[in-house]
Amino acid sequence: MGLHPCVHVISDSLGDTACDVVLAAAGQFPEGSIAIARLPKVERIEQVEAYLEPKVAAAAPIAVFHTIVDEALRGQVVDLLARLRVPSVDLMGPAMGVLSVLTGLAPVGIPGVIHKTDDSYFHRIECMEYFVEHDDGRNADDLSGADIVLLGISRTSKTPLSMYLAFHGYHVANIPLALGMEPPASIFTVDPARIYGLLSTTSVIHDIRERRLNDELALAVAAAYADPAHIDAELDAARSLYRRLGCFVVRTDGKAVEESAAEIIAHLERIIAARASR
């Protein structure tokens, strides 16, 4: 049996950027066909040599994606990869070159700048804390600090979407909607532009809920939870509330969390820009 193809991520920081790119590209191939390994915090070319040369000697099918900020070290890595005849992608050099031409400035050459604990870092931490405190209807009596309020019936991706948006610097509260329960009065005091109503299809929600009720006792106790007719009624009530609020509606069925988040952020930014131009 041949050796498994592996992409080696090499970085003078953590290598997260390169890993994200590799994972995005690997998603276009059958699952499990490409392994990923990383060599982070590289400071000397000798570290890269010691890491790669045994793999080359073993005739392993490898490629390298690297994000080396230090110009001298990056040049040494490029030369080494050429000498070893290892297919590679330089993810940092060309990008910094283009930005340098664009700005007329030289890059600072400091690895890991994106991970530094600056004001934006602490802001993201604050947003994550806000999300935890306002997840699933907690502290819904006061939404004045929310940048975004997500509404939706159970299993419309409220929590994962809130977490993702919080990580990207938004104060997010999410509120569950259920038949027979009045939503908190506070949502009627929030700017409708900051409220996002989540919708999915009955079949998608039914499948998710049925998987959650995976034993006979649970099904007997909460049979209506996964009943399509009950879900239809929940969705109709949610649509009615969204119309009353005049909020933006986001379909989450068949979408990754990132796609739904991008739709919300784009809409919010358009609203903010339009108001700023008045």
PDB file of C-alpha atoms in Angstrom:
ATOM      1  CA  MET A   1       0.000   0.000   0.000  1.00  0.00           C
ATOM      2  CA  GLY A   2       1.381   3.405  -0.944  1.00  0.00           C
ATOM      3  CA  LEU A   3       1.969   6.229   1.469  1.00  0.00           C
ATOM      4  CA  HIS A   4      -0.952   8.580   2.044  1.00  0.00           C
ATOM      5  CA  PRO A   5      -0.696  12.007   0.339  1.00  0.00           C
ATOM      6  CA  CYS A   6       0.023  14.716   2.882  1.00  0.00           C
ATOM      7  CA  VAL A   7       0.169  18.499   2.738  1.00  0.00           C
ATOM      8  CA  HIS A   8       2.695  19.918   5.188  1.00  0.00           C
ATOM      9  CA  VAL A   9       1.952  23.405   6.478  1.00  0.00           C
ATOM     10  CA  ILE A  10       5.097  25.317   7.423  1.00  0.00           C
ATOM     11  CA  SER A  11       4.930  28.663   9.172  1.00  0.00           C
ATOM     12  CA  ASP A  12       6.940  31.019  11.342  1.00  0.00           C
ATOM     13  CA  SER A  13       3.671  31.577  13.225  1.00  0.00           C
ATOM     14  CA  LEU A  14       0.920  29.026  13.966  1.00  0.00           C
ATOM     15  CA  GLY A  15       0.075  28.015  10.396  1.00  0.00           C
ATOM     16  CA  ASP A  16      -3.676  28.544  10.815  1.00  0.00           C
ATOM     17  CA  THR A  17      -3.966  30.596   7.610  1.00  0.00           C
ATOM     18  CA  ALA A  18      -2.321  27.919   5.482  1.00  0.00           C
ATOM     19  CA  CYS A  19      -4.387  25.180   7.131  1.00  0.00           C
ATOM     20  CA  ASP A  20      -7.581  27.049   6.288  1.00  0.00           C
ATOM     21  CA  VAL A  21      -6.530  27.322   2.640  1.00  0.00           C
ATOM     22  CA  VAL A  22      -5.575  23.644   2.461  1.00  0.00           C
ATOM     23  CA  LEU A  23      -8.852  22.590   4.065  1.00  0.00           C
ATOM     24  CA  ALA A  24     -10.817  24.749   1.620  1.00  0.00           C
ATOM     25  CA  ALA A  25      -8.994  23.192  -1.332  1.00  0.00           C
ATOM     26  CA  ALA A  26      -9.171  19.668   0.119  1.00  0.00           C
ATOM     27  CA  GLY A  27     -12.946  20.047   0.355  1.00  0.00           C
ATOM     28  CA  GLN A  28     -13.031  19.685  -3.440  1.00  0.00           C
ATOM     29  CA  PHE A  29     -11.627  16.156  -3.183  1.00  0.00           C
ATOM     30  CA  PRO A  30     -13.036  12.961  -1.649  1.00  0.00           C
ATOM     31  CA  GLU A  31     -13.091  13.088   2.129  1.00  0.00           C
ATOM     32  CA  GLY A  32      -9.962  11.643   3.716  1.00  0.00           C
ATOM     33  CA  SER A  33      -7.897  11.656   0.520  1.00  0.00           C
ATOM     34  CA  ILE A  34      -5.466  14.305   1.811  1.00  0.00           C
ATOM     35  CA  ALA A  35      -3.838  14.466   5.239  1.00  0.00           C
ATOM     36  CA  ILE A  36      -2.552  17.711   6.773  1.00  0.00           C
ATOM     37  CA  ALA A  37       0.409  18.127   9.101  1.00  0.00           C
ATOM     38  CA  ARG A  38       2.030  21.301  10.299  1.00  0.00           C
ATOM     39  CA  LEU A  39       5.414  22.600  11.394  1.00  0.00           C
ATOM     40  CA  PRO A  40       4.697  25.871  13.246  1.00  0.00           C
ATOM     41  CA  LYS A  41       6.951  28.465  14.857  1.00  0.00           C
ATOM     42  CA  VAL A  42       9.846  27.926  12.444  1.00  0.00           C
ATOM     43  CA  GLU A  43      12.836  30.149  13.178  1.00  0.00           C
ATOM     44  CA  ARG A  44      15.682  28.480  11.249  1.00  0.00           C
ATOM     45  CA  ILE A  45      15.973  26.707   7.901  1.00  0.00           C
ATOM     46  CA  GLU A  46      17.587  23.761   9.711  1.00  0.00           C
ATOM     47  CA  GLN A  47      14.238  23.007  11.344  1.00  0.00           C
ATOM     48  CA  VAL A  48      12.595  22.722   7.937  1.00  0.00           C
ATOM     49  CA  GLU A  49      15.414  20.562   6.566  1.00  0.00           C
ATOM     50  CA  ALA A  50      15.226  18.153   9.502  1.00  0.00           C
ATOM     51  CA  TYR A  51      11.462  17.958   9.107  1.00  0.00           C
ATOM     52  CA  LEU A  52      11.237  17.454   5.330  1.00  0.00           C
ATOM     53  CA  GLU A  53      14.326  15.505   4.312  1.00  0.00           C
ATOM     54  CA  PRO A  54      13.248  12.170   5.893  1.00  0.00           C
ATOM     55  CA  LYS A  55       9.882  12.421   4.163  1.00  0.00           C
ATOM     56  CA  VAL A  56      11.503  13.096   0.815  1.00  0.00           C
ATOM     57  CA  ALA A  57      13.916  10.213   1.360  1.00  0.00           C
ATOM     58  CA  ALA A  58      10.978   7.906   2.067  1.00  0.00           C
ATOM     59  CA  ALA A  59       9.436   8.966  -1.265  1.00  0.00           C
ATOM     60  CA  ALA A  60       6.309  10.118   0.538  1.00  0.00           C
ATOM     61  CA  PRO A  61       3.758  11.931  -1.666  1.00  0.00           C
ATOM     62  CA  ILE A  62       3.929  15.383  -0.119  1.00  0.00           C
ATOM     63  CA  ALA A  63       3.387  19.054  -0.876  1.00  0.00           C
ATOM     64  CA  VAL A  64       4.080  22.129   1.216  1.00  0.00           C
ATOM     65  CA  PHE A  65       1.935  25.200   1.806  1.00  0.00           C
ATOM     66  CA  HIS A  66       3.895  27.833   3.692  1.00  0.00           C
ATOM     67  CA  THR A  67       3.262  31.191   5.313  1.00  0.00           C
ATOM     68  CA  ILE A  68       6.695  32.564   6.157  1.00  0.00           C
ATOM     69  CA  VAL A  69       6.663  36.266   6.977  1.00  0.00           C
ATOM     70  CA  ASP A  70      10.405  36.746   7.496  1.00  0.00           C
ATOM     71  CA  GLU A  71      11.778  37.530   4.033  1.00  0.00           C
ATOM     72  CA  ALA A  72      15.205  35.915   4.507  1.00  0.00           C
ATOM     73  CA  LEU A  73      13.763  32.726   5.983  1.00  0.00           C
ATOM     74  CA  ARG A  74      11.100  32.570   3.273  1.00  0.00           C
ATOM     75  CA  GLY A  75      13.792  32.740   0.596  1.00  0.00           C
ATOM     76  CA  GLN A  76      15.687  29.904   2.254  1.00  0.00           C
ATOM     77  CA  VAL A  77      12.522  27.791   2.449  1.00  0.00           C
ATOM     78  CA  VAL A  78      11.734  28.412  -1.225  1.00  0.00           C
ATOM     79  CA  ASP A  79      15.288  27.403  -2.185  1.00  0.00           C
ATOM     80  CA  LEU A  80      15.117  24.254  -0.041  1.00  0.00           C
ATOM     81  CA  LEU A  81      11.804  23.178  -1.533  1.00  0.00           C
ATOM     82  CA  ALA A  82      13.182  23.687  -5.040  1.00  0.00           C
ATOM     83  CA  ARG A  83      16.272  21.619  -4.182  1.00  0.00           C
ATOM     84  CA  LEU A  84      14.159  18.832  -2.701  1.00  0.00           C
ATOM     85  CA  ARG A  85      11.728  19.069  -5.636  1.00  0.00           C
ATOM     86  CA  VAL A  86       8.737  19.318  -3.320  1.00  0.00           C
ATOM     87  CA  PRO A  87       5.602  20.900  -4.847  1.00  0.00           C
ATOM     88  CA  SER A  88       4.788  23.992  -2.843  1.00  0.00           C
ATOM     89  CA  VAL A  89       2.593  27.069  -2.524  1.00  0.00           C
ATOM     90  CA  ASP A  90       3.870  30.315  -1.005  1.00  0.00           C
ATOM     91  CA  LEU A  91       0.777  31.884   0.534  1.00  0.00           C
ATOM     92  CA  MET A  92       2.444  34.895   2.129  1.00  0.00           C
ATOM     93  CA  GLY A  93       5.179  36.223  -0.171  1.00  0.00           C
ATOM     94  CA  PRO A  94       3.068  37.092  -3.257  1.00  0.00           C
ATOM     95  CA  ALA A  95       0.258  38.517  -1.100  1.00  0.00           C
ATOM     96  CA  MET A  96       2.618  40.816   0.796  1.00  0.00           C
ATOM     97  CA  GLY A  97       4.285  41.785  -2.485  1.00  0.00           C
ATOM     98  CA  VAL A  98       0.997  42.931  -4.002  1.00  0.00           C
ATOM     99  CA  LEU A  99       0.070  44.896  -0.875  1.00  0.00           C
ATOM    100  CA  SER A 100       3.510  46.457  -0.752  1.00  0.00           C
ATOM    101  CA  VAL A 101       3.143  47.719  -4.332  1.00  0.00           C
ATOM    102  CA  LEU A 102      -0.400  48.892  -3.596  1.00  0.00           C
ATOM    103  CA  THR A 103       0.521  50.862  -0.472  1.00  0.00           C
ATOM    104  CA  GLY A 104       4.091  51.834  -1.308  1.00  0.00           C
ATOM    105  CA  LEU A 105       5.092  50.473   2.094  1.00  0.00           C
ATOM    106  CA  ALA A 106       7.371  47.659   3.188  1.00  0.00           C
ATOM    107  CA  PRO A 107       5.855  44.836   5.277  1.00  0.00           C
ATOM    108  CA  VAL A 108       6.838  44.881   8.948  1.00  0.00           C
ATOM    109  CA  GLY A 109       7.915  41.232   8.799  1.00  0.00           C
ATOM    110  CA  ILE A 110       6.557  40.218  12.206  1.00  0.00           C
ATOM    111  CA  PRO A 111       5.174  36.637  12.355  1.00  0.00           C
ATOM    112  CA  GLY A 112       1.816  36.067  14.019  1.00  0.00           C
ATOM    113  CA  VAL A 113       0.613  39.668  13.846  1.00  0.00           C
ATOM    114  CA  ILE A 114      -2.933  38.418  13.236  1.00  0.00           C
ATOM    115  CA  HIS A 115      -2.853  36.648  16.606  1.00  0.00           C
ATOM    116  CA  LYS A 116      -1.610  39.562  18.681  1.00  0.00           C
ATOM    117  CA  THR A 117      -3.628  40.559  21.742  1.00  0.00           C
ATOM    118  CA  ASP A 118      -4.641  43.999  20.523  1.00  0.00           C
ATOM    119  CA  ASP A 119      -7.923  45.855  20.987  1.00  0.00           C
ATOM    120  CA  SER A 120      -9.669  43.756  18.324  1.00  0.00           C
ATOM    121  CA  TYR A 121      -8.638  40.566  20.136  1.00  0.00           C
ATOM    122  CA  PHE A 122     -10.166  41.738  23.405  1.00  0.00           C
ATOM    123  CA  HIS A 123     -13.240  42.923  21.517  1.00  0.00           C
ATOM    124  CA  ARG A 124     -13.748  39.394  20.132  1.00  0.00           C
ATOM    125  CA  ILE A 125     -13.383  37.947  23.627  1.00  0.00           C
ATOM    126  CA  GLU A 126     -16.004  40.419  24.858  1.00  0.00           C
ATOM    127  CA  CYS A 127     -18.326  39.393  22.017  1.00  0.00           C
ATOM    128  CA  MET A 128     -17.890  35.707  22.859  1.00  0.00           C
ATOM    129  CA  GLU A 129     -18.768  36.450  26.484  1.00  0.00           C
ATOM    130  CA  TYR A 130     -21.844  38.394  25.362  1.00  0.00           C
ATOM    131  CA  PHE A 131     -22.916  35.449  23.196  1.00  0.00           C
ATOM    132  CA  VAL A 132     -22.627  33.011  26.123  1.00  0.00           C
ATOM    133  CA  GLU A 133     -24.677  35.355  28.317  1.00  0.00           C
ATOM    134  CA  HIS A 134     -27.369  35.825  25.631  1.00  0.00           C
ATOM    135  CA  ASP A 135     -27.584  32.365  24.074  1.00  0.00           C
ATOM    136  CA  ASP A 136     -30.942  30.598  23.791  1.00  0.00           C
ATOM    137  CA  GLY A 137     -32.982  33.449  25.259  1.00  0.00           C
ATOM    138  CA  ARG A 138     -30.819  34.180  28.291  1.00  0.00           C
ATOM    139  CA  ASN A 139     -30.992  37.783  29.528  1.00  0.00           C
ATOM    140  CA  ALA A 140     -33.447  38.601  26.747  1.00  0.00           C
ATOM    141  CA  ASP A 141     -35.036  41.345  28.812  1.00  0.00           C
ATOM    142  CA  ASP A 142     -32.202  43.683  27.808  1.00  0.00           C
ATOM    143  CA  LEU A 143     -30.978  43.560  24.193  1.00  0.00           C
ATOM    144  CA  SER A 144     -29.663  47.113  24.078  1.00  0.00           C
ATOM    145  CA  GLY A 145     -26.071  45.907  23.724  1.00  0.00           C
ATOM    146  CA  ALA A 146     -26.742  43.553  20.817  1.00  0.00           C
ATOM    147  CA  ASP A 147     -25.384  44.283  17.352  1.00  0.00           C
ATOM    148  CA  ILE A 148     -27.436  41.380  16.016  1.00  0.00           C
ATOM    149  CA  VAL A 149     -30.472  39.545  17.388  1.00  0.00           C
ATOM    150  CA  LEU A 150     -31.291  36.160  15.859  1.00  0.00           C
ATOM    151  CA  LEU A 151     -34.799  34.717  16.106  1.00  0.00           C
ATOM    152  CA  GLY A 152     -35.848  31.237  15.102  1.00  0.00           C
ATOM    153  CA  ILE A 153     -37.605  28.048  16.060  1.00  0.00           C
ATOM    154  CA  SER A 154     -35.609  25.124  17.343  1.00  0.00           C
ATOM    155  CA  ARG A 155     -32.989  23.689  14.935  1.00  0.00           C
ATOM    156  CA  THR A 156     -32.580  26.709  12.664  1.00  0.00           C
ATOM    157  CA  SER A 157     -28.871  27.089  13.596  1.00  0.00           C
ATOM    158  CA  LYS A 158     -29.283  29.961  16.060  1.00  0.00           C
ATOM    159  CA  THR A 159     -26.482  28.962  18.437  1.00  0.00           C
ATOM    160  CA  PRO A 160     -23.756  27.992  15.927  1.00  0.00           C
ATOM    161  CA  LEU A 161     -24.522  31.088  13.876  1.00  0.00           C
ATOM    162  CA  SER A 162     -24.366  33.276  16.986  1.00  0.00           C
ATOM    163  CA  MET A 163     -21.040  31.744  17.982  1.00  0.00           C
ATOM    164  CA  TYR A 164     -19.571  32.312  14.524  1.00  0.00           C
ATOM    165  CA  LEU A 165     -20.723  35.939  14.389  1.00  0.00           C
ATOM    166  CA  ALA A 166     -19.434  36.560  17.920  1.00  0.00           C
ATOM    167  CA  PHE A 167     -16.019  35.232  16.949  1.00  0.00           C
ATOM    168  CA  HIS A 168     -16.016  37.775  14.124  1.00  0.00           C
ATOM    169  CA  GLY A 169     -16.642  40.673  16.473  1.00  0.00           C
ATOM    170  CA  TYR A 170     -20.419  41.051  16.812  1.00  0.00           C
ATOM    171  CA  HIS A 171     -22.449  41.156  20.009  1.00  0.00           C
ATOM    172  CA  VAL A 172     -25.108  38.561  19.236  1.00  0.00           C
ATOM    173  CA  ALA A 173     -28.183  37.452  21.167  1.00  0.00           C
ATOM    174  CA  ASN A 174     -30.412  34.637  19.996  1.00  0.00           C
ATOM    175  CA  ILE A 175     -33.981  33.973  21.058  1.00  0.00           C
ATOM    176  CA  PRO A 176     -35.883  30.724  20.525  1.00  0.00           C
ATOM    177  CA  LEU A 177     -39.451  30.869  19.229  1.00  0.00           C
ATOM    178  CA  ALA A 178     -42.047  28.297  20.244  1.00  0.00           C
ATOM    179  CA  LEU A 179     -45.784  27.879  19.765  1.00  0.00           C
ATOM    180  CA  GLY A 180     -47.816  29.216  22.657  1.00  0.00           C
ATOM    181  CA  MET A 181     -44.949  31.297  24.024  1.00  0.00           C
ATOM    182  CA  GLU A 182     -44.847  35.033  23.561  1.00  0.00           C
ATOM    183  CA  PRO A 183     -41.448  36.379  22.465  1.00  0.00           C
ATOM    184  CA  PRO A 184     -39.806  38.783  24.919  1.00  0.00           C
ATOM    185  CA  ALA A 185     -41.177  42.325  24.687  1.00  0.00           C
ATOM    186  CA  SER A 186     -37.604  43.604  24.346  1.00  0.00           C
ATOM    187  CA  ILE A 187     -37.382  42.520  20.688  1.00  0.00           C
ATOM    188  CA  PHE A 188     -39.973  45.161  19.787  1.00  0.00           C
ATOM    189  CA  THR A 189     -37.590  47.838  21.101  1.00  0.00           C
ATOM    190  CA  VAL A 190     -34.664  46.703  18.943  1.00  0.00           C
ATOM    191  CA  ASP A 191     -33.884  48.389  15.634  1.00  0.00           C
ATOM    192  CA  PRO A 192     -35.443  46.010  13.035  1.00  0.00           C
ATOM    193  CA  ALA A 193     -32.265  46.313  10.950  1.00  0.00           C
ATOM    194  CA  ARG A 194     -30.451  44.408  13.699  1.00  0.00           C
ATOM    195  CA  ILE A 195     -32.998  41.593  13.928  1.00  0.00           C
ATOM    196  CA  TYR A 196     -32.647  38.537  11.704  1.00  0.00           C
ATOM    197  CA  GLY A 197     -35.345  35.920  11.450  1.00  0.00           C
ATOM    198  CA  LEU A 198     -34.074  32.436  10.653  1.00  0.00           C
ATOM    199  CA  LEU A 199     -36.109  30.013   8.562  1.00  0.00           C
ATOM    200  CA  SER A 200     -35.583  26.476   7.361  1.00  0.00           C
ATOM    201  CA  THR A 201     -37.817  23.853   5.725  1.00  0.00           C
ATOM    202  CA  THR A 202     -40.125  21.500   7.543  1.00  0.00           C
ATOM    203  CA  SER A 203     -38.311  18.450   6.175  1.00  0.00           C
ATOM    204  CA  VAL A 204     -34.867  19.656   7.272  1.00  0.00           C
ATOM    205  CA  ILE A 205     -36.057  20.553  10.770  1.00  0.00           C
ATOM    206  CA  HIS A 206     -38.018  17.287  11.043  1.00  0.00           C
ATOM    207  CA  ASP A 207     -34.928  15.225  10.174  1.00  0.00           C
ATOM    208  CA  ILE A 208     -32.744  17.051  12.700  1.00  0.00           C
ATOM    209  CA  ARG A 209     -35.309  16.860  15.482  1.00  0.00           C
ATOM    210  CA  GLU A 210     -36.032  13.192  14.839  1.00  0.00           C
ATOM    211  CA  ARG A 211     -32.331  12.407  15.167  1.00  0.00           C
ATOM    212  CA  ARG A 212     -32.342  14.252  18.487  1.00  0.00           C
ATOM    213  CA  LEU A 213     -35.240  12.082  19.685  1.00  0.00           C
ATOM    214  CA  ASN A 214     -33.409   8.852  19.072  1.00  0.00           C
ATOM    215  CA  ASP A 215     -35.217   6.553  21.477  1.00  0.00           C
ATOM    216  CA  GLU A 216     -38.833   5.470  21.955  1.00  0.00           C
ATOM    217  CA  LEU A 217     -39.240   7.153  25.350  1.00  0.00           C
ATOM    218  CA  ALA A 218     -38.116  10.530  24.004  1.00  0.00           C
ATOM    219  CA  LEU A 219     -40.439  10.166  21.027  1.00  0.00           C
ATOM    220  CA  ALA A 220     -43.350   9.337  23.323  1.00  0.00           C
ATOM    221  CA  VAL A 221     -42.692  12.293  25.621  1.00  0.00           C
ATOM    222  CA  ALA A 222     -42.030  14.877  22.907  1.00  0.00           C
ATOM    223  CA  ALA A 223     -43.688  13.443  19.819  1.00  0.00           C
ATOM    224  CA  ALA A 224     -44.979  16.837  18.658  1.00  0.00           C
ATOM    225  CA  TYR A 225     -41.411  18.185  18.615  1.00  0.00           C
ATOM    226  CA  ALA A 226     -40.635  16.285  15.407  1.00  0.00           C
ATOM    227  CA  ASP A 227     -44.159  16.195  13.987  1.00  0.00           C
ATOM    228  CA  PRO A 228     -44.173  17.874  10.537  1.00  0.00           C
ATOM    229  CA  ALA A 229     -47.595  19.463  11.131  1.00  0.00           C
ATOM    230  CA  HIS A 230     -46.351  20.985  14.387  1.00  0.00           C
ATOM    231  CA  ILE A 231     -43.205  22.259  12.648  1.00  0.00           C
ATOM    232  CA  ASP A 232     -45.344  23.801   9.885  1.00  0.00           C
ATOM    233  CA  ALA A 233     -47.321  25.682  12.520  1.00  0.00           C
ATOM    234  CA  GLU A 234     -44.118  26.865  14.236  1.00  0.00           C
ATOM    235  CA  LEU A 235     -42.724  28.156  10.944  1.00  0.00           C
ATOM    236  CA  ASP A 236     -45.980  29.938  10.088  1.00  0.00           C
ATOM    237  CA  ALA A 237     -45.964  31.654  13.498  1.00  0.00           C
ATOM    238  CA  ALA A 238     -42.311  32.645  13.024  1.00  0.00           C
ATOM    239  CA  ARG A 239     -43.032  34.144   9.588  1.00  0.00           C
ATOM    240  CA  SER A 240     -45.911  36.110  11.060  1.00  0.00           C
ATOM    241  CA  LEU A 241     -43.659  37.512  13.795  1.00  0.00           C
ATOM    242  CA  TYR A 242     -40.956  38.441  11.262  1.00  0.00           C
ATOM    243  CA  ARG A 243     -43.534  40.381   9.252  1.00  0.00           C
ATOM    244  CA  ARG A 244     -44.655  42.237  12.391  1.00  0.00           C
ATOM    245  CA  LEU A 245     -41.074  43.140  13.216  1.00  0.00           C
ATOM    246  CA  GLY A 246     -40.132  44.048   9.648  1.00  0.00           C
ATOM    247  CA  CYS A 247     -36.864  42.157  10.053  1.00  0.00           C
ATOM    248  CA  PHE A 248     -34.598  40.581   7.450  1.00  0.00           C
ATOM    249  CA  VAL A 249     -35.230  36.853   6.898  1.00  0.00           C
ATOM    250  CA  VAL A 250     -32.383  34.379   6.377  1.00  0.00           C
ATOM    251  CA  ARG A 251     -32.847  30.841   5.087  1.00  0.00           C
ATOM    252  CA  THR A 252     -30.466  28.459   6.840  1.00  0.00           C
ATOM    253  CA  ASP A 253     -31.463  25.203   5.137  1.00  0.00           C
ATOM    254  CA  GLY A 254     -28.778  23.815   2.853  1.00  0.00           C
ATOM    255  CA  LYS A 255     -26.276  26.468   3.951  1.00  0.00           C
ATOM    256  CA  ALA A 256     -23.073  26.358   5.928  1.00  0.00           C
ATOM    257  CA  VAL A 257     -22.954  28.609   8.983  1.00  0.00           C
ATOM    258  CA  GLU A 258     -20.388  30.762   7.155  1.00  0.00           C
ATOM    259  CA  GLU A 259     -22.813  31.387   4.289  1.00  0.00           C
ATOM    260  CA  SER A 260     -25.658  32.478   6.560  1.00  0.00           C
ATOM    261  CA  ALA A 261     -23.280  34.682   8.553  1.00  0.00           C
ATOM    262  CA  ALA A 262     -21.971  36.317   5.377  1.00  0.00           C
ATOM    263  CA  GLU A 263     -25.540  37.112   4.310  1.00  0.00           C
ATOM    264  CA  ILE A 264     -26.300  38.707   7.678  1.00  0.00           C
ATOM    265  CA  ILE A 265     -23.067  40.715   7.793  1.00  0.00           C
ATOM    266  CA  ALA A 266     -23.519  41.954   4.213  1.00  0.00           C
ATOM    267  CA  HIS A 267     -27.074  43.098   4.954  1.00  0.00           C
ATOM    268  CA  LEU A 268     -26.072  44.824   8.192  1.00  0.00           C
ATOM    269  CA  GLU A 269     -23.154  46.593   6.499  1.00  0.00           C
ATOM    270  CA  ARG A 270     -25.438  47.816   3.684  1.00  0.00           C
ATOM    271  CA  ILE A 271     -27.854  49.267   6.235  1.00  0.00           C
ATOM    272  CA  ILE A 272     -25.069  50.966   8.196  1.00  0.00           C
ATOM    273  CA  ALA A 273     -23.509  52.393   5.004  1.00  0.00           C
ATOM    274  CA  ALA A 274     -26.872  53.664   3.734  1.00  0.00           C
ATOM    275  CA  ARG A 275     -27.608  55.418   7.017  1.00  0.00           C
ATOM    276  CA  ALA A 276     -24.129  56.930   7.167  1.00  0.00           C
ATOM    277  CA  SER A 277     -24.554  58.440   3.686  1.00  0.00           C
ATOM    278  CA  ARG A 278     -27.760  60.288   4.578  1.00  0.00           C
TER     279      ARG A 278
END
